[in-house]
């Protein structure tokens, strides 16, 4: 199960379709505060065979909503699909930005990538 916010959902959805992966459920969260905990619990309960809970974000690890989710939703053990920690969210070049964006998407579908 992949949890994501914002437009990054559409990028992951496109890649899921491109890869033909029907074994990956996407959960788009648009309200972080107050966090809809009961709704999230119900969604997770609907996938009893899920064993990999991914928080996906295009922002670096030390930015975005990842830390918020760690603090406010501890019912699952999160695996992060995100860029490594950076001092600034901007990559500084369009080429580097597109590569990092693609890497974050690839991490969603490959548990062992960049470990």
Backbone as numpy.savetxt, mean C-alpha at the origin, in Angstrom:
# Nx Ny Nz CAx CAy CAz Cx Cy Cz
-4.10 -8.93 0.78 -4.94 -7.76 0.78 -4.05 -6.52 0.78
-4.36 -5.62 -0.10 -3.59 -4.40 -0.22 -4.46 -3.22 0.17
-4.01 -2.46 1.15 -4.70 -1.26 1.60 -3.94 -0.06 1.07
-4.69 0.90 0.54 -4.07 2.03 -0.12 -4.99 3.24 -0.04
-4.44 4.42 -0.16 -5.24 5.64 -0.21 -4.98 6.36 -1.53
-5.93 7.19 -1.90 -5.75 8.11 -3.02 -5.59 7.48 -4.38
-4.97 8.25 -5.26 -4.84 7.86 -6.66 -3.89 6.69 -6.87
-3.06 6.39 -5.90 -2.15 5.25 -6.02 -2.94 3.95 -6.22
-4.16 3.93 -5.71 -5.05 2.78 -5.91 -5.17 2.44 -7.39
-5.36 3.44 -8.23 -5.56 3.21 -9.66 -4.31 2.66 -10.33
-3.16 3.08 -9.87 -1.90 2.55 -10.41 -1.74 1.07 -10.05
-2.07 0.73 -8.82 -1.98 -0.66 -8.37 -3.03 -1.51 -9.08
-4.23 -0.97 -9.22 -5.29 -1.68 -9.94 -4.88 -1.99 -11.38
-4.30 -1.01 -12.05 -3.85 -1.22 -13.43 -2.78 -2.31 -13.50
-1.86 -2.31 -12.55 -0.81 -3.34 -12.54 -1.39 -4.71 -12.22
-2.35 -4.76 -11.31 -3.00 -6.04 -11.00 -3.66 -6.62 -12.25
-4.34 -5.76 -13.00 -4.98 -6.22 -14.24 -3.93 -6.61 -15.28
-2.86 -5.85 -15.37 -1.77 -6.15 -16.31 -1.14 -7.51 -16.00
-0.99 -7.82 -14.72 -0.38 -9.08 -14.31 -1.38 -10.24 -14.30
-2.65 -9.92 -14.42 -3.68 -10.96 -14.34 -3.79 -11.58 -12.96
-3.54 -10.79 -11.94 -3.55 -11.28 -10.55 -4.95 -11.12 -9.96
-5.68 -12.22 -9.89 -6.99 -12.17 -9.26 -6.94 -12.64 -7.81
-5.72 -12.84 -7.29 -5.53 -13.27 -5.91 -5.17 -12.12 -4.98
-5.29 -10.90 -5.45 -4.93 -9.72 -4.66 -6.15 -8.82 -4.53
-6.63 -8.66 -3.30 -7.76 -7.77 -3.04 -7.24 -6.37 -2.74
-7.86 -5.36 -3.33 -7.48 -3.96 -3.09 -8.54 -3.30 -2.24
-8.09 -2.62 -1.19 -8.99 -1.89 -0.31 -8.56 -0.43 -0.33
-9.40 0.40 -0.88 -9.10 1.84 -0.98 -9.69 2.54 0.24
-8.84 3.18 1.00 -9.26 3.90 2.20 -9.17 5.40 1.90
-10.26 6.07 2.01 -10.28 7.51 1.74 -10.49 8.35 2.99
-10.81 7.71 4.08 -11.00 8.44 5.34 -10.05 7.86 6.37
-9.06 8.64 6.74 -8.12 8.18 7.75 -8.50 8.64 9.15
-9.23 9.73 9.25 -9.64 10.20 10.57 -11.07 10.69 10.52
-11.94 10.17 11.33 -11.67 8.99 12.15 -11.57 7.75 11.29
-10.66 6.89 11.64 -10.43 5.68 10.88 -11.65 4.76 11.00
-12.19 4.28 9.89 -13.38 3.41 9.94 -13.01 1.98 10.34
-12.63 1.81 11.59 -12.12 0.53 12.09 -13.12 -0.59 11.88
-14.38 -0.37 12.21 -15.38 -1.43 12.06 -15.53 -1.86 10.61
-15.49 -0.92 9.70 -15.58 -1.27 8.28 -14.34 -2.07 7.83
-13.19 -1.66 8.30 -11.96 -2.38 7.94 -11.99 -3.80 8.49
-12.45 -3.95 9.73 -12.57 -5.29 10.32 -13.51 -6.16 9.49
-14.62 -5.60 9.06 -15.59 -6.35 8.26 -15.00 -6.77 6.91
-14.24 -5.88 6.30 -13.61 -6.20 5.02 -12.61 -7.34 5.20
-11.78 -7.24 6.23 -10.78 -8.28 6.49 -11.47 -9.61 6.78
-12.54 -9.57 7.55 -13.28 -10.79 7.88 -13.84 -11.45 6.61
-14.14 -10.66 5.61 -14.66 -11.19 4.35 -13.62 -11.93 3.52
-12.36 -11.88 3.92 -11.27 -12.58 3.23 -10.55 -13.48 4.24
-11.19 -14.57 4.67 -10.61 -15.40 5.73 -9.30 -16.07 5.34
-9.02 -16.21 4.05 -7.78 -16.85 3.62 -6.63 -15.86 3.41
-6.88 -14.59 3.62 -5.82 -13.58 3.44 -4.72 -13.80 4.48
-3.49 -13.81 4.00 -2.36 -14.01 4.92 -1.26 -12.96 4.74
-1.49 -12.02 3.84 -0.51 -10.96 3.58 -1.27 -9.64 3.53
-1.01 -8.78 4.50 -1.69 -7.49 4.58 -0.69 -6.39 4.26
-0.90 -5.75 3.14 0.06 -4.78 2.61 -0.48 -3.37 2.76
0.33 -2.48 3.29 0.03 -1.06 3.23 0.87 -0.53 2.08
0.21 0.01 1.05 0.92 0.53 -0.12 0.79 2.04 -0.17
1.91 2.69 -0.38 1.90 4.15 -0.54 3.02 4.54 -1.47
2.78 5.61 -2.22 3.82 6.07 -3.13 4.81 6.99 -2.43
4.47 7.45 -1.25 5.39 8.29 -0.48 6.47 7.42 0.15
7.60 8.01 0.52 8.62 7.26 1.25 8.09 6.72 2.57
8.78 5.72 3.09 8.37 5.04 4.32 8.12 6.00 5.48
8.95 7.01 5.60 8.85 7.94 6.72 7.85 9.07 6.47
7.09 8.97 5.41 6.06 9.97 5.09 4.77 9.20 4.78
3.74 9.88 4.41 2.50 9.20 4.09 1.79 8.68 5.33
0.82 7.79 5.13 -0.07 7.35 6.21 0.38 6.06 6.90
1.51 5.50 6.50 1.96 4.23 7.08 2.08 4.28 8.59
2.77 5.26 9.12 2.95 5.33 10.58 1.61 5.53 11.29
0.71 6.27 10.68 -0.62 6.47 11.25 -1.36 5.13 11.35
-1.28 4.34 10.29 -1.95 3.04 10.31 -1.30 2.10 11.33
0.00 2.15 11.48 0.67 1.33 12.49 0.17 1.67 13.89
-0.06 2.94 14.13 -0.51 3.38 15.45 -1.99 3.14 15.69
-2.80 3.16 14.64 -4.24 3.17 14.82 -4.97 1.92 14.34
-4.28 1.00 13.74 -4.93 -0.23 13.29 -3.94 -1.38 13.42
-3.96 -2.02 14.57 -2.97 -3.06 14.84 -3.57 -4.47 14.81
-4.69 -4.64 14.13 -5.32 -5.96 14.04 -4.65 -6.87 13.03
-3.80 -6.31 12.19 -3.04 -7.10 11.22 -1.58 -6.68 11.28
-0.72 -7.57 10.83 0.70 -7.24 10.73 0.93 -6.71 9.31
1.28 -5.44 9.23 1.45 -4.79 7.94 2.77 -5.16 7.28
2.73 -5.35 5.98 3.93 -5.39 5.14 3.87 -4.11 4.31
4.93 -3.36 4.31 4.95 -2.08 3.62 5.45 -2.22 2.19
4.68 -1.66 1.26 5.11 -1.54 -0.13 5.25 -0.05 -0.38
6.46 0.43 -0.24 6.72 1.86 -0.32 8.20 2.09 -0.60
8.51 3.31 -0.88 9.91 3.69 -1.05 10.61 3.66 0.30
11.92 3.50 0.28 12.66 3.58 1.54 12.56 5.01 2.08
12.99 5.21 3.29 12.92 6.55 3.90 13.83 7.52 3.16
13.30 8.70 2.93 14.06 9.77 2.27 13.87 11.08 3.04
14.78 12.01 2.84 14.69 13.31 3.51 13.63 14.20 2.87
13.35 13.97 1.60 12.36 14.78 0.89 11.49 13.87 0.03
10.22 14.20 -0.13 9.34 13.35 -0.94 9.65 13.41 -2.43
10.23 14.50 -2.89 10.52 14.66 -4.31 11.82 13.95 -4.67
11.82 13.25 -5.80 13.00 12.50 -6.22 14.08 13.39 -6.83
13.69 14.55 -7.33 14.67 15.46 -7.92 14.80 15.32 -9.42
14.29 14.24 -9.97 14.28 14.08 -11.42 13.06 13.24 -11.81
12.54 13.51 -12.99 11.36 12.78 -13.45 11.67 11.30 -13.64
12.83 10.99 -14.18 13.21 9.60 -14.40 13.30 8.83 -13.09
13.96 9.41 -12.12 14.09 8.77 -10.81 12.73 8.63 -10.15
11.87 9.63 -10.27 10.52 9.57 -9.70 9.72 8.42 -10.30
9.75 8.27 -11.61 9.00 7.19 -12.28 9.54 5.82 -11.89
10.86 5.71 -11.74 11.46 4.44 -11.33 11.03 4.08 -9.91
11.08 5.04 -9.01 10.67 4.79 -7.63 9.19 4.43 -7.55
8.38 5.12 -8.32 6.94 4.85 -8.35 6.68 3.41 -8.82
7.35 3.02 -9.89 7.20 1.65 -10.41 7.70 0.62 -9.40
8.78 0.93 -8.70 9.30 0.01 -7.67 8.29 -0.18 -6.55
7.65 0.89 -6.11 6.65 0.79 -5.04 5.49 -0.10 -5.49
5.09 0.01 -6.73 4.01 -0.84 -7.25 4.47 -2.29 -7.32
5.67 -2.52 -7.78 6.20 -3.89 -7.87 6.28 -4.55 -6.50
6.57 -3.77 -5.46 6.65 -4.32 -4.10 5.31 -4.87 -3.63
4.22 -4.31 -4.12 2.90 -4.80 -3.74 2.75 -6.27 -4.13
3.23 -6.62 -5.30 3.01 -7.95 -5.84 4.17 -8.92 -5.62
5.27 -8.46 -5.05 6.43 -9.31 -4.80 6.93 -9.07 -3.38
6.63 -10.01 -2.48 7.00 -9.87 -1.08 8.50 -9.73 -0.85
9.29 -10.35 -1.71 10.73 -10.40 -1.50 11.52 -9.32 -2.20
10.83 -8.45 -2.93 11.51 -7.41 -3.67 12.13 -6.39 -2.72
13.39 -6.07 -2.95 14.13 -5.05 -2.20 14.27 -5.37 -0.71
14.30 -6.61 -0.35 14.51 -6.98 1.07 15.96 -7.04 1.38
